[in-house]
Short mmCIF file of C-alpha atoms and ligand atoms in Angstrom, two decimals:
data_model
loop_
_atom_site.label_atom_id
_atom_site.label_comp_id
_atom_site.label_asym_id
_atom_site.label_seq_id
_atom_site.Cartn_x
_atom_site.Cartn_y
_atom_site.Cartn_z
CA MET V 211 -20.15 9.50 4.87
CA ALA V 212 -17.35 7.29 6.17
CA LEU V 213 -14.96 10.15 5.47
CA LEU V 214 -16.97 12.58 7.55
CA ASN V 215 -16.77 10.14 10.46
CA TRP V 216 -13.01 10.50 10.84
CA TRP V 217 -12.87 14.03 9.54
CA GLN V 218 -14.81 15.85 12.26
CA PRO V 219 -12.90 14.50 15.28
CA LEU V 220 -9.65 14.90 13.34
CA ARG V 221 -10.36 18.58 12.71
CA LYS V 222 -11.33 19.20 16.32
CA MET V 223 -8.20 17.53 17.61
CA LEU V 224 -5.91 19.48 15.36
CA ILE V 225 -7.54 22.77 16.17
CA ALA V 226 -7.64 22.19 19.96
CA PRO V 227 -4.15 21.35 21.24
CA ALA V 228 -5.19 17.88 22.35
CA VAL V 229 -2.58 15.53 23.73
CA LEU V 230 -3.66 12.18 22.38
CA GLY V 231 -6.58 11.71 20.08
CA ARG V 232 -8.93 8.88 19.31
CA ASN V 233 -8.04 7.85 15.74
CA GLY V 234 -4.36 8.09 16.72
CA VAL V 235 -4.19 11.77 15.87
CA LEU V 236 -1.09 13.50 17.18
CA GLY V 237 -1.92 16.86 18.80
CA MET V 238 0.41 19.78 19.32
CA ASN V 239 1.26 19.08 22.98
CA ALA V 240 2.04 15.42 22.31
CA ARG V 241 4.15 16.30 19.29
CA ASN V 242 6.20 18.77 21.34
CA ARG V 243 6.55 16.61 24.43
CA LEU V 244 6.78 13.07 23.06
CA TYR V 245 8.61 13.68 19.81
CA ILE V 246 10.26 17.06 19.33
CA SER V 247 11.74 17.41 22.80
CA ARG V 248 12.56 13.70 23.11
CA TYR V 249 14.21 13.13 19.74
CA ASN V 250 15.52 16.56 18.70
CA ASN V 251 18.63 17.85 20.42
CA ARG V 252 18.27 21.64 20.58
CA ALA V 253 21.93 22.07 19.77
CA PHE V 254 21.19 20.87 16.22
CA TYR V 255 18.28 23.29 15.59
CA PRO V 256 20.43 26.01 13.98
CA LEU V 257 21.27 23.55 11.18
CA VAL V 258 17.65 23.44 10.10
CA ASP V 259 16.35 26.85 11.25
CA ASN V 260 18.77 28.50 8.84
CA LYS V 261 18.33 27.52 5.18
CA LEU V 262 21.85 28.58 4.25
CA LYS V 263 23.34 26.26 6.88
CA THR V 264 21.03 23.43 5.76
CA LYS V 265 22.12 23.93 2.16
CA ARG V 266 25.81 23.81 3.09
CA LEU V 267 25.31 20.76 5.26
CA ALA V 268 23.43 18.94 2.48
CA GLU V 269 26.14 19.76 -0.06
CA GLN V 270 28.76 18.40 2.31
CA PHE V 271 26.91 15.05 2.28
CA ASP V 272 26.20 15.05 -1.49
CA ILE V 273 22.48 15.64 -1.03
CA PRO V 274 21.27 17.63 -4.07
CA VAL V 275 19.84 21.11 -3.33
CA PRO V 276 18.74 24.04 -5.56
CA GLU V 277 21.90 25.81 -6.64
CA LEU V 278 22.88 28.83 -4.56
CA ILE V 279 23.46 31.94 -6.70
CA ASP V 280 24.31 34.55 -4.06
CA VAL V 281 23.80 35.59 -0.47
CA ILE V 282 22.89 39.22 0.32
CA GLU V 283 24.05 40.15 3.79
CA SER V 284 24.32 43.96 3.92
CA GLN V 285 22.50 47.13 2.83
CA HIS V 286 25.60 47.90 0.79
CA GLN V 287 24.91 44.79 -1.32
CA VAL V 288 21.24 45.81 -1.60
CA ALA V 289 22.25 49.12 -3.19
CA ASP V 290 24.36 47.13 -5.65
CA LEU V 291 21.70 44.47 -6.31
CA GLN V 292 21.36 45.26 -10.02
CA ARG V 293 24.88 43.93 -10.52
CA TYR V 294 23.91 40.63 -8.87
CA LEU V 295 20.67 40.29 -10.83
CA GLN V 296 21.48 41.72 -14.25
CA LEU V 297 22.20 38.36 -15.89
CA LEU V 298 19.41 36.44 -14.18
CA ASN V 299 16.12 35.63 -15.89
CA SER V 300 14.63 33.42 -13.23
CA PHE V 301 15.54 33.04 -9.57
CA VAL V 302 14.11 32.83 -6.07
CA ILE V 303 14.87 35.19 -3.19
CA LYS V 304 14.15 33.92 0.30
CA PRO V 305 14.90 34.75 3.92
CA SER V 306 17.43 32.26 5.30
CA LYS V 307 15.54 32.03 8.60
CA GLY V 308 12.01 32.20 7.17
CA SER V 309 9.17 29.70 7.35
CA GLY V 310 5.70 29.04 5.99
CA GLY V 311 6.53 30.57 2.59
CA LYS V 312 6.74 34.08 4.10
CA GLY V 313 9.06 36.50 2.31
CA ILE V 314 9.75 34.18 -0.64
CA LEU V 315 9.77 35.82 -4.05
CA VAL V 316 9.66 33.43 -7.00
CA LEU V 317 10.63 35.17 -10.26
CA GLN V 318 10.22 33.05 -13.34
CA GLY V 319 11.05 35.36 -16.21
CA ARG V 320 12.11 38.77 -17.35
CA ASP V 321 10.52 41.63 -19.26
CA GLY V 322 13.04 44.41 -19.91
CA ASP V 323 13.88 46.06 -16.60
CA HIS V 324 11.31 43.99 -14.71
CA TRP V 325 11.07 40.40 -13.54
CA ILE V 326 7.89 38.34 -13.80
CA LYS V 327 6.25 36.46 -10.95
CA SER V 328 4.55 33.15 -11.76
CA SER V 329 1.18 34.94 -11.56
CA GLY V 330 2.32 37.24 -14.39
CA ALA V 331 2.77 40.28 -12.09
CA LEU V 332 5.82 42.43 -12.85
CA VAL V 333 8.38 43.29 -10.18
CA SER V 334 10.86 46.19 -10.48
CA LEU V 335 14.44 46.34 -9.22
CA GLN V 336 13.36 48.87 -6.57
CA GLU V 337 10.67 46.50 -5.31
CA ILE V 338 13.21 43.68 -5.08
CA GLN V 339 15.61 45.99 -3.20
CA ARG V 340 12.88 46.94 -0.74
CA HIS V 341 12.00 43.30 -0.27
CA VAL V 342 15.62 42.29 0.37
CA SER V 343 16.02 45.18 2.86
CA ASN V 344 13.00 43.85 4.75
CA ILE V 345 14.52 40.36 4.79
CA LEU V 346 17.80 41.71 6.21
CA ALA V 347 15.89 43.64 8.89
CA GLY V 348 14.34 40.36 10.05
CA LEU V 349 10.76 40.99 8.90
CA TYR V 350 10.31 37.30 7.99
CA SER V 351 12.83 35.59 10.27
CA LEU V 352 12.10 33.39 13.26
CA GLY V 353 11.95 35.67 16.29
CA GLY V 354 12.39 38.80 14.13
CA THR V 355 16.19 38.60 14.31
CA PRO V 356 18.35 40.09 11.51
CA ASP V 357 18.68 37.75 8.56
CA VAL V 358 20.35 37.27 5.19
CA ALA V 359 18.66 36.85 1.79
CA ILE V 360 19.39 33.76 -0.28
CA ILE V 361 19.25 34.01 -4.07
CA GLU V 362 18.91 30.55 -5.57
CA HIS V 363 18.18 28.80 -8.82
CA CYS V 364 14.45 28.59 -9.64
CA ILE V 365 13.41 24.95 -9.90
CA GLN V 366 11.70 23.81 -13.10
CA PHE V 367 9.51 21.01 -11.88
CA ASP V 368 9.05 17.55 -13.35
CA GLN V 369 6.74 17.30 -16.40
CA SER V 370 4.62 14.61 -14.80
CA LEU V 371 3.40 17.12 -12.19
CA VAL V 372 2.33 19.78 -14.70
CA GLY V 373 -1.41 20.43 -14.21
CA PHE V 374 -1.25 19.38 -10.56
CA SER V 375 0.51 22.54 -9.39
CA HIS V 376 -0.42 26.00 -10.66
CA GLU V 377 2.05 28.89 -10.94
CA GLY V 378 4.52 27.33 -8.52
CA VAL V 379 6.69 24.35 -7.71
CA PRO V 380 5.05 21.56 -5.68
CA ASP V 381 7.02 20.15 -2.77
CA ILE V 382 6.85 16.86 -0.94
CA ARG V 383 6.85 16.79 2.85
CA VAL V 384 8.00 13.54 4.44
CA ILE V 385 7.94 13.15 8.24
CA VAL V 386 10.97 11.10 9.26
CA CYS V 387 11.20 9.66 12.77
CA ARG V 388 14.54 8.17 13.88
CA GLY V 389 15.48 7.79 10.22
CA TYR V 390 12.25 6.04 9.16
CA PRO V 391 9.73 7.80 6.87
CA VAL V 392 6.36 7.75 8.65
CA MET V 393 3.97 9.87 6.56
CA ALA V 394 4.07 11.95 3.35
CA MET V 395 2.11 14.59 1.51
CA THR V 396 2.67 16.81 -1.45
CA ARG V 397 1.73 20.48 -1.47
CA LEU V 398 0.53 21.92 -4.74
CA ALA V 399 0.79 25.61 -5.53
CA THR V 400 -2.37 27.52 -6.45
CA HIS V 401 -2.97 31.01 -7.83
CA SER V 402 -3.62 32.23 -4.29
CA SER V 403 -0.41 30.69 -2.89
CA ASP V 404 1.61 33.04 -5.16
CA GLY V 405 4.31 30.66 -6.41
CA LYS V 406 4.77 28.92 -3.06
CA ALA V 407 3.54 25.49 -2.03
CA ASN V 408 2.80 26.27 1.63
CA LEU V 409 -0.57 25.32 3.10
CA HIS V 410 -0.87 28.63 4.96
CA GLN V 411 -0.35 30.49 1.70
CA GLY V 412 -3.30 28.65 0.12
CA ALA V 413 -1.67 25.54 -1.38
CA VAL V 414 -3.45 22.17 -1.65
CA GLY V 415 -2.11 19.35 0.55
CA VAL V 416 -2.40 15.83 -0.86
CA GLY V 417 -1.60 12.76 1.25
CA ILE V 418 0.77 10.36 -0.51
CA SER V 419 0.96 6.60 0.00
CA LEU V 420 4.39 5.66 1.35
CA LEU V 421 4.22 2.39 -0.54
CA THR V 422 3.35 3.66 -4.02
CA GLY V 423 3.87 7.44 -4.16
CA LYS V 424 0.23 7.81 -5.27
CA ALA V 425 -2.28 10.37 -4.00
CA ILE V 426 -4.60 9.51 -1.11
CA PHE V 427 -6.70 12.69 -1.26
CA GLY V 428 -6.48 16.45 -1.00
CA VAL V 429 -7.27 19.21 1.48
CA MET V 430 -7.28 22.97 1.07
CA GLN V 431 -7.96 25.53 3.82
CA GLY V 432 -9.17 22.67 6.04
CA GLN V 433 -11.68 21.36 3.48
CA ARG V 434 -11.48 18.23 1.40
CA VAL V 435 -10.83 18.80 -2.36
CA LYS V 436 -10.86 16.30 -5.23
CA ILE V 437 -9.61 18.51 -8.05
CA HIS V 438 -6.99 21.25 -8.26
CA PRO V 439 -8.94 24.54 -7.83
CA ASP V 440 -7.17 26.31 -10.73
CA THR V 441 -6.43 23.56 -13.25
CA GLY V 442 -9.34 21.18 -12.57
CA GLU V 443 -6.89 18.24 -12.58
CA ASP V 444 -8.18 15.13 -10.80
CA LEU V 445 -5.94 14.81 -7.73
CA ALA V 446 -6.54 11.05 -7.52
CA ARG V 447 -4.37 10.66 -10.65
CA LEU V 448 -1.32 12.17 -9.01
CA GLN V 449 1.77 9.95 -8.81
CA ILE V 450 5.04 11.33 -7.45
CA PRO V 451 7.92 10.43 -9.81
CA HIS V 452 11.22 9.03 -8.43
CA TRP V 453 9.33 7.94 -5.31
CA GLN V 454 11.99 5.62 -3.85
CA THR V 455 14.66 8.29 -4.31
CA VAL V 456 12.44 10.88 -2.59
CA LEU V 457 11.97 8.60 0.43
CA GLU V 458 15.66 7.68 0.63
CA LEU V 459 16.70 11.32 0.37
CA ALA V 460 14.28 12.19 3.20
CA ALA V 461 15.45 9.30 5.39
CA ARG V 462 19.12 10.26 4.92
CA CYS V 463 18.43 13.66 6.42
CA TYR V 464 18.28 11.94 9.83
CA ASP V 465 21.83 10.63 9.43
CA VAL V 466 23.03 14.06 8.35
CA THR V 467 21.35 16.18 11.05
CA GLY V 468 20.94 13.77 13.99
CA LEU V 469 17.38 15.11 14.41
CA GLY V 470 15.04 12.25 15.29
CA TYR V 471 11.77 14.02 14.45
CA LEU V 472 12.07 15.86 11.19
CA GLY V 473 9.93 17.34 8.41
CA THR V 474 11.83 17.13 5.13
CA ASP V 475 10.74 19.18 2.10
CA VAL V 476 11.78 17.76 -1.26
CA VAL V 477 11.24 19.18 -4.76
CA ILE V 478 11.64 17.36 -8.05
CA ASP V 479 13.64 19.21 -10.66
CA ALA V 480 12.91 18.28 -14.28
CA GLU V 481 16.61 17.65 -14.98
CA ARG V 482 18.29 16.91 -11.67
CA GLY V 483 15.48 14.88 -10.06
CA PRO V 484 14.66 14.97 -6.32
CA MET V 485 16.45 17.59 -4.24
CA LEU V 486 16.21 18.83 -0.69
CA LEU V 487 14.53 22.21 -0.29
CA GLU V 488 14.56 22.58 3.47
CA LEU V 489 14.24 20.81 6.81
CA ASN V 490 11.92 21.48 9.76
CA ALA V 491 12.54 20.51 13.39
CA ARG V 492 8.91 21.29 14.31
CA PRO V 493 6.88 19.98 11.37
CA GLY V 494 3.16 20.81 11.30
CA LEU V 495 0.31 18.40 11.95
CA ALA V 496 -1.92 19.03 8.91
CA ILE V 497 -0.24 16.12 7.11
CA GLN V 498 -2.63 13.93 9.12
CA MET V 499 -5.64 15.60 7.50
CA ALA V 500 -4.23 15.02 4.02
CA ASN V 501 -3.72 11.35 4.85
CA GLY V 502 -6.98 10.78 6.73
CA GLN V 503 -4.87 9.10 9.43
CA GLY V 504 -3.20 10.02 12.67
CA LEU V 505 0.56 9.89 13.08
CA LEU V 506 0.51 8.31 16.51
CA PRO V 507 0.21 4.59 15.66
CA ARG V 508 3.10 4.91 13.20
CA LEU V 509 5.25 6.88 15.63
CA ARG V 510 4.56 4.35 18.39
CA LYS V 511 5.91 1.64 16.10
CA ILE V 512 9.10 3.66 15.61
CA ASP V 513 9.39 4.35 19.37
CA GLN V 514 9.76 0.62 19.94
CA LEU V 515 12.66 0.08 17.52
CA SER V 516 16.00 -1.07 18.91
CA HIS V 517 19.28 0.78 18.38
CA ALA V 518 20.30 -1.87 15.83
CA GLU V 519 17.14 -1.15 13.81
CA ILE V 520 17.80 2.59 13.93
CA ARG V 521 21.27 1.97 12.49
CA LYS V 522 20.05 -0.02 9.45
CA PRO V 523 21.07 1.33 6.02
CA VAL V 524 18.77 3.94 4.47
CA ALA V 525 17.32 1.69 1.74
CA GLU V 526 16.44 -0.93 4.32
CA ARG V 527 14.73 1.62 6.59
CA VAL V 528 12.67 2.90 3.67
CA ARG V 529 11.68 -0.62 2.68
CA LEU V 530 10.54 -1.41 6.22
CA SER V 531 8.53 1.83 6.50
CA GLN V 532 6.80 1.05 3.22
CA GLN V 533 5.94 -2.41 4.50
CA TRP V 534 4.70 -1.23 7.92
CA PHE V 535 2.85 1.86 6.78
CA ALA V 536 1.34 0.72 3.47
CA ASP V 537 -2.13 2.24 3.26
N1 ADP A 811 14.35 27.37 -5.59
C1 ADP A 811 13.03 27.37 -5.72
N2 ADP A 811 12.46 27.26 -6.96
C2 ADP A 811 11.12 27.29 -7.10
N3 ADP A 811 10.23 27.40 -6.08
C3 ADP A 811 10.74 27.50 -4.83
C4 ADP A 811 12.16 27.49 -4.58
N4 ADP A 811 12.35 27.64 -3.25
C5 ADP A 811 11.12 27.71 -2.69
N5 ADP A 811 10.15 27.64 -3.62
C6 ADP A 811 8.69 27.65 -3.38
O1 ADP A 811 8.43 28.21 -2.11
C7 ADP A 811 7.91 27.23 -1.20
C8 ADP A 811 8.50 27.40 0.20
O2 ADP A 811 9.90 27.28 0.15
P1 ADP A 811 10.77 26.77 1.36
O3 ADP A 811 12.20 26.86 0.97
O4 ADP A 811 10.26 25.43 1.81
O5 ADP A 811 10.52 27.86 2.52
P2 ADP A 811 9.55 27.90 3.80
O6 ADP A 811 10.44 27.55 4.96
O7 ADP A 811 9.09 29.30 3.89
O8 ADP A 811 8.48 26.87 3.59
C9 ADP A 811 8.27 25.88 -1.82
O9 ADP A 811 7.36 24.87 -1.43
C10 ADP A 811 8.21 26.18 -3.32
O10 ADP A 811 6.88 26.11 -3.79
MG1 MG A 812 8.84 24.74 3.29
#
């Protein structure tokens, strides 16, 4: 019952573009006006709106990222795609300027001339060529502008998360304000999300305690869920491995990009540990639903920090966030 009490106003506020909510819920207008436009210099947007640029930037600063295999930039390369793919058993193709999981093809295995999606569906070379052509034409890019297709290594996720994510790699979204982590959630792939852990594709969002890396509770399609819909796994048992490293990696992304209001997406590779998947300069607000808390009180705390506090080392910033925002 107590849950329903915060849940209904929270849903209303997120659906209507409210400015400031009761419960400290951040609405869309307030996010844009008080955080994105105040803390994010537009000149830095291209670094995060283009996954290839983000990857190169991260590599420059020794932030681990999924290994880049190739970049397809022209129809000429599309015609020759078999040569690029012939030795690959698993890989991911994505639009460099895409978002929300759109246009991402996750291929986890091979069966003769075909590749296998995580759902088991087979994909032919011709289908991949058509898909890449669509990416180049800008079908999935921000603003419909021409794009390039990234081919990258397919992450094998950490064993401890098996059962929590179905047919796809879970990612961890951390909102970082002025270099301080303020809220986190993990997104778990489901059969309907087709190998991608994006909420709009049908993934489950689970709020994560900044202090411990443990689950708070889950939401799917705007409804509260306690178990994973495909595996039946109890979401309350979820613990993100390498939690301190995940938070430090996320917090460092502020130093690297200069963006003061940032959504960082991290994945945990079974061998290489936490790595940066992508960055968002306009992160969504649903993280509040998965945490049962509004962002505003936490962001207000960060607004008041002095320049000296903003310049503290990463580990210190993470420690302070964990202390201030322990659930
Ligand atoms: N290299 C990869 N290996 C495995 N899964 C991936 C990889 N890249 C992306 N995915 C899946 O697709 C989802 C969305 O990828 P992401 O790069 O964040 O793009 P978008 O901007 O569309 O959200 C991830 O959460 C993950 O589930
Ligand atoms: Mg993403």
